[in-house]
């Protein structure tokens, strides 16, 4: 691609849609997602992105545990006069659910009558910042978001039904500590690969 070609190609387009995969992310190790970009001009675009990660042990061990994490971001992407390198910043909505099934519940809280239990449910709003490169071809676009920082600002919801049943104080303290960490500590996204189409 010729020097400055991404910038010139970007100026000809108004919209892009992407599929993406993130190799390293907190708290899930990897995420998949979709993005839509409105291209204001060659120097500025607006990105709406959804990332999803889950961790479980399959249907045959579904009673053991499942964790799901979602992040929705609305970002302003600034290229200035650069060809492909950008800075991005904006807002994020974050949702985490951790669930355990009846087999593990019976061992922890001694209750056989509970089918499943959301150990942790957290929803929050925060700020996001990142850097990356996005190479615009005639119709196709390839991007790499090198690193992003997500800072929790407002806690919308924080449920912990586990504490209603747990009798062991060490178990209760461990879950409360985990919730406080997730609610307060900034998280990172590293090496998000995007492939999409522009029109």
Short mmCIF file of C-alpha atoms in Angstrom, two decimals:
data_model
loop_
_atom_site.label_atom_id
_atom_site.label_comp_id
_atom_site.label_asym_id
_atom_site.label_seq_id
_atom_site.Cartn_x
_atom_site.Cartn_y
_atom_site.Cartn_z
CA UNK A 1 0.00 0.00 0.00
CA UNK A 2 1.36 3.42 -0.98
CA UNK A 3 2.24 5.99 1.69
CA UNK A 4 -0.94 7.77 2.75
CA UNK A 5 -3.20 5.40 0.81
CA UNK A 6 -5.26 4.42 3.88
CA UNK A 7 -6.04 8.06 4.55
CA UNK A 8 -7.15 8.65 0.96
CA UNK A 9 -9.26 5.48 0.83
CA UNK A 10 -10.86 6.31 4.19
CA UNK A 11 -11.99 9.70 2.86
CA UNK A 12 -14.06 7.91 0.18
CA UNK A 13 -16.07 5.81 2.64
CA UNK A 14 -18.77 6.55 5.22
CA UNK A 15 -19.37 3.24 7.02
CA UNK A 16 -17.51 0.08 8.02
CA UNK A 17 -18.57 -3.16 9.70
CA UNK A 18 -16.09 -5.54 11.39
CA UNK A 19 -15.69 -8.84 13.06
CA UNK A 20 -12.93 -8.88 15.63
CA UNK A 21 -11.02 -11.11 18.00
CA UNK A 22 -9.10 -10.03 21.11
CA UNK A 23 -6.21 -12.20 22.24
CA UNK A 24 -5.75 -10.78 25.75
CA UNK A 25 -8.50 -9.19 27.80
CA UNK A 26 -9.44 -8.74 31.45
CA UNK A 27 -11.14 -10.71 32.92
CA UNK A 28 -11.75 -13.24 30.15
CA UNK A 29 -8.54 -14.26 28.34
CA UNK A 30 -10.03 -13.69 24.88
CA UNK A 31 -13.13 -12.17 23.32
CA UNK A 32 -15.02 -12.11 20.04
CA UNK A 33 -17.23 -9.31 18.82
CA UNK A 34 -18.69 -7.00 16.20
CA UNK A 35 -18.15 -3.33 15.41
CA UNK A 36 -19.76 -0.59 13.36
CA UNK A 37 -17.86 2.55 12.35
CA UNK A 38 -19.23 5.83 11.02
CA UNK A 39 -16.45 7.60 9.12
CA UNK A 40 -16.89 11.35 9.58
CA UNK A 41 -13.90 12.19 7.39
CA UNK A 42 -10.34 10.98 6.85
CA UNK A 43 -9.26 12.17 10.30
CA UNK A 44 -12.19 11.17 12.57
CA UNK A 45 -14.53 8.21 12.91
CA UNK A 46 -16.99 6.93 15.54
CA UNK A 47 -16.96 3.28 16.61
CA UNK A 48 -19.71 1.27 18.30
CA UNK A 49 -18.28 -2.07 19.42
CA UNK A 50 -19.52 -5.16 21.28
CA UNK A 51 -17.10 -7.68 22.83
CA UNK A 52 -18.15 -10.97 24.41
CA UNK A 53 -16.19 -13.59 26.33
CA UNK A 54 -17.31 -16.70 28.19
CA UNK A 55 -15.67 -19.47 30.14
CA UNK A 56 -17.32 -22.78 30.97
CA UNK A 57 -16.62 -26.50 31.05
CA UNK A 58 -19.15 -27.69 28.50
CA UNK A 59 -22.67 -29.08 28.69
CA UNK A 60 -21.64 -32.31 30.42
CA UNK A 61 -20.10 -30.33 33.31
CA UNK A 62 -22.41 -27.32 33.13
CA UNK A 63 -23.19 -27.61 36.86
CA UNK A 64 -19.66 -26.58 37.72
CA UNK A 65 -19.37 -22.98 36.54
CA UNK A 66 -19.86 -20.43 33.80
CA UNK A 67 -18.61 -16.87 33.50
CA UNK A 68 -19.81 -14.43 30.83
CA UNK A 69 -18.46 -10.96 30.17
CA UNK A 70 -19.73 -8.27 27.78
CA UNK A 71 -18.41 -4.80 26.99
CA UNK A 72 -20.09 -2.24 24.72
CA UNK A 73 -18.01 0.79 23.78
CA UNK A 74 -18.77 4.06 21.98
CA UNK A 75 -15.48 5.60 20.89
CA UNK A 76 -14.16 8.59 18.97
CA UNK A 77 -11.25 7.49 16.79
CA UNK A 78 -8.80 10.25 15.83
CA UNK A 79 -6.25 9.87 13.03
CA UNK A 80 -5.50 13.60 12.69
CA UNK A 81 -3.35 13.75 9.55
CA UNK A 82 -1.88 10.29 10.06
CA UNK A 83 -2.34 7.46 7.58
CA UNK A 84 -3.38 4.49 9.75
CA UNK A 85 -2.30 5.13 13.37
CA UNK A 86 -5.06 6.36 15.69
CA UNK A 87 -5.95 7.35 19.23
CA UNK A 88 -9.38 6.35 20.51
CA UNK A 89 -11.38 7.40 23.56
CA UNK A 90 -14.95 7.26 24.81
CA UNK A 91 -17.35 5.36 27.06
CA UNK A 92 -18.03 1.73 27.88
CA UNK A 93 -20.86 -0.31 29.38
CA UNK A 94 -19.64 -3.43 31.19
CA UNK A 95 -21.55 -6.53 32.32
CA UNK A 96 -20.18 -9.62 34.09
CA UNK A 97 -22.14 -12.70 35.25
CA UNK A 98 -20.58 -15.63 37.10
CA UNK A 99 -22.84 -18.65 37.58
CA UNK A 100 -22.45 -21.96 39.43
CA UNK A 101 -24.74 -24.97 39.15
CA UNK A 102 -26.46 -27.25 41.63
CA UNK A 103 -23.61 -29.75 42.16
CA UNK A 104 -21.17 -27.11 43.31
CA UNK A 105 -23.82 -25.20 45.24
CA UNK A 106 -24.59 -28.28 47.34
CA UNK A 107 -20.92 -28.60 48.28
CA UNK A 108 -20.54 -24.93 49.15
CA UNK A 109 -23.82 -24.01 50.82
CA UNK A 110 -25.34 -27.41 51.56
CA UNK A 111 -28.53 -26.69 49.61
CA UNK A 112 -29.75 -29.26 47.05
CA UNK A 113 -32.83 -27.27 46.01
CA UNK A 114 -31.12 -24.48 44.08
CA UNK A 115 -30.78 -25.18 40.34
CA UNK A 116 -28.16 -22.49 39.75
CA UNK A 117 -26.89 -19.33 41.34
CA UNK A 118 -25.39 -16.08 40.02
CA UNK A 119 -22.38 -15.76 42.29
CA UNK A 120 -21.48 -12.35 40.88
CA UNK A 121 -23.41 -9.92 38.70
CA UNK A 122 -21.78 -6.57 37.98
CA UNK A 123 -22.83 -3.78 35.61
CA UNK A 124 -20.94 -0.51 35.27
CA UNK A 125 -20.20 2.53 33.09
CA UNK A 126 -16.66 3.65 32.45
CA UNK A 127 -14.15 5.41 30.22
CA UNK A 128 -12.02 3.75 27.53
CA UNK A 129 -8.78 4.85 25.85
CA UNK A 130 -6.65 3.09 23.24
CA UNK A 131 -4.19 3.18 20.35
CA UNK A 132 -4.05 1.17 17.15
CA UNK A 133 -3.64 1.03 13.39
CA UNK A 134 -6.34 0.64 10.75
CA UNK A 135 -5.38 0.03 7.13
CA UNK A 136 -8.09 1.02 4.65
CA UNK A 137 -8.07 -0.66 1.25
CA UNK A 138 -10.59 0.08 -1.51
CA UNK A 139 -13.43 -1.82 0.18
CA UNK A 140 -11.80 -3.92 2.89
CA UNK A 141 -10.22 -2.75 6.11
CA UNK A 142 -7.84 -4.48 8.53
CA UNK A 143 -7.09 -3.12 11.97
CA UNK A 144 -5.14 -3.85 15.12
CA UNK A 145 -6.07 -2.19 18.38
CA UNK A 146 -2.75 -2.57 20.15
CA UNK A 147 -3.86 -1.74 23.66
CA UNK A 148 -6.90 -0.22 25.38
CA UNK A 149 -7.52 0.82 28.98
CA UNK A 150 -11.04 0.57 30.48
CA UNK A 151 -11.64 2.49 33.72
CA UNK A 152 -14.81 1.77 35.76
CA UNK A 153 -16.48 5.01 36.86
CA UNK A 154 -20.11 4.34 37.88
CA UNK A 155 -21.37 1.05 39.32
CA UNK A 156 -24.88 0.41 37.96
CA UNK A 157 -25.49 -2.94 39.62
CA UNK A 158 -23.68 -5.31 41.95
CA UNK A 159 -25.55 -8.44 43.03
CA UNK A 160 -24.12 -11.26 45.11
CA UNK A 161 -26.80 -13.88 45.87
CA UNK A 162 -24.10 -16.29 47.01
CA UNK A 163 -23.86 -14.41 50.29
CA UNK A 164 -27.51 -15.19 51.03
CA UNK A 165 -26.66 -18.90 51.25
CA UNK A 166 -22.98 -19.24 52.13
CA UNK A 167 -22.25 -19.99 55.77
CA UNK A 168 -18.46 -20.13 55.67
CA UNK A 169 -16.96 -16.70 56.39
CA UNK A 170 -13.86 -17.40 54.29
CA UNK A 171 -16.06 -18.13 51.25
CA UNK A 172 -18.04 -14.94 51.86
CA UNK A 173 -14.89 -12.84 52.22
CA UNK A 174 -13.36 -14.30 49.05
CA UNK A 175 -16.42 -13.47 46.94
CA UNK A 176 -16.70 -9.95 48.38
CA UNK A 177 -13.01 -9.32 47.63
CA UNK A 178 -13.47 -10.55 44.05
CA UNK A 179 -16.43 -8.22 43.51
CA UNK A 180 -14.52 -5.21 44.87
CA UNK A 181 -11.58 -5.94 42.58
CA UNK A 182 -13.76 -6.24 39.47
CA UNK A 183 -15.72 -3.09 40.34
CA UNK A 184 -12.72 -0.85 40.98
CA UNK A 185 -9.65 -1.99 39.05
CA UNK A 186 -9.10 -0.77 35.45
CA UNK A 187 -8.88 -3.51 32.83
CA UNK A 188 -6.88 -3.93 29.63
CA UNK A 189 -7.51 -5.11 26.09
CA UNK A 190 -4.39 -6.15 24.16
CA UNK A 191 -4.11 -7.09 20.48
CA UNK A 192 -7.65 -6.82 19.12
CA UNK A 193 -7.64 -7.88 15.44
CA UNK A 194 -10.34 -6.39 13.18
CA UNK A 195 -11.32 -7.42 9.66
CA UNK A 196 -14.18 -5.62 7.96
CA UNK A 197 -15.85 -4.12 4.92
CA UNK A 198 -16.33 -0.43 4.12
CA UNK A 199 -19.02 1.20 1.98
#
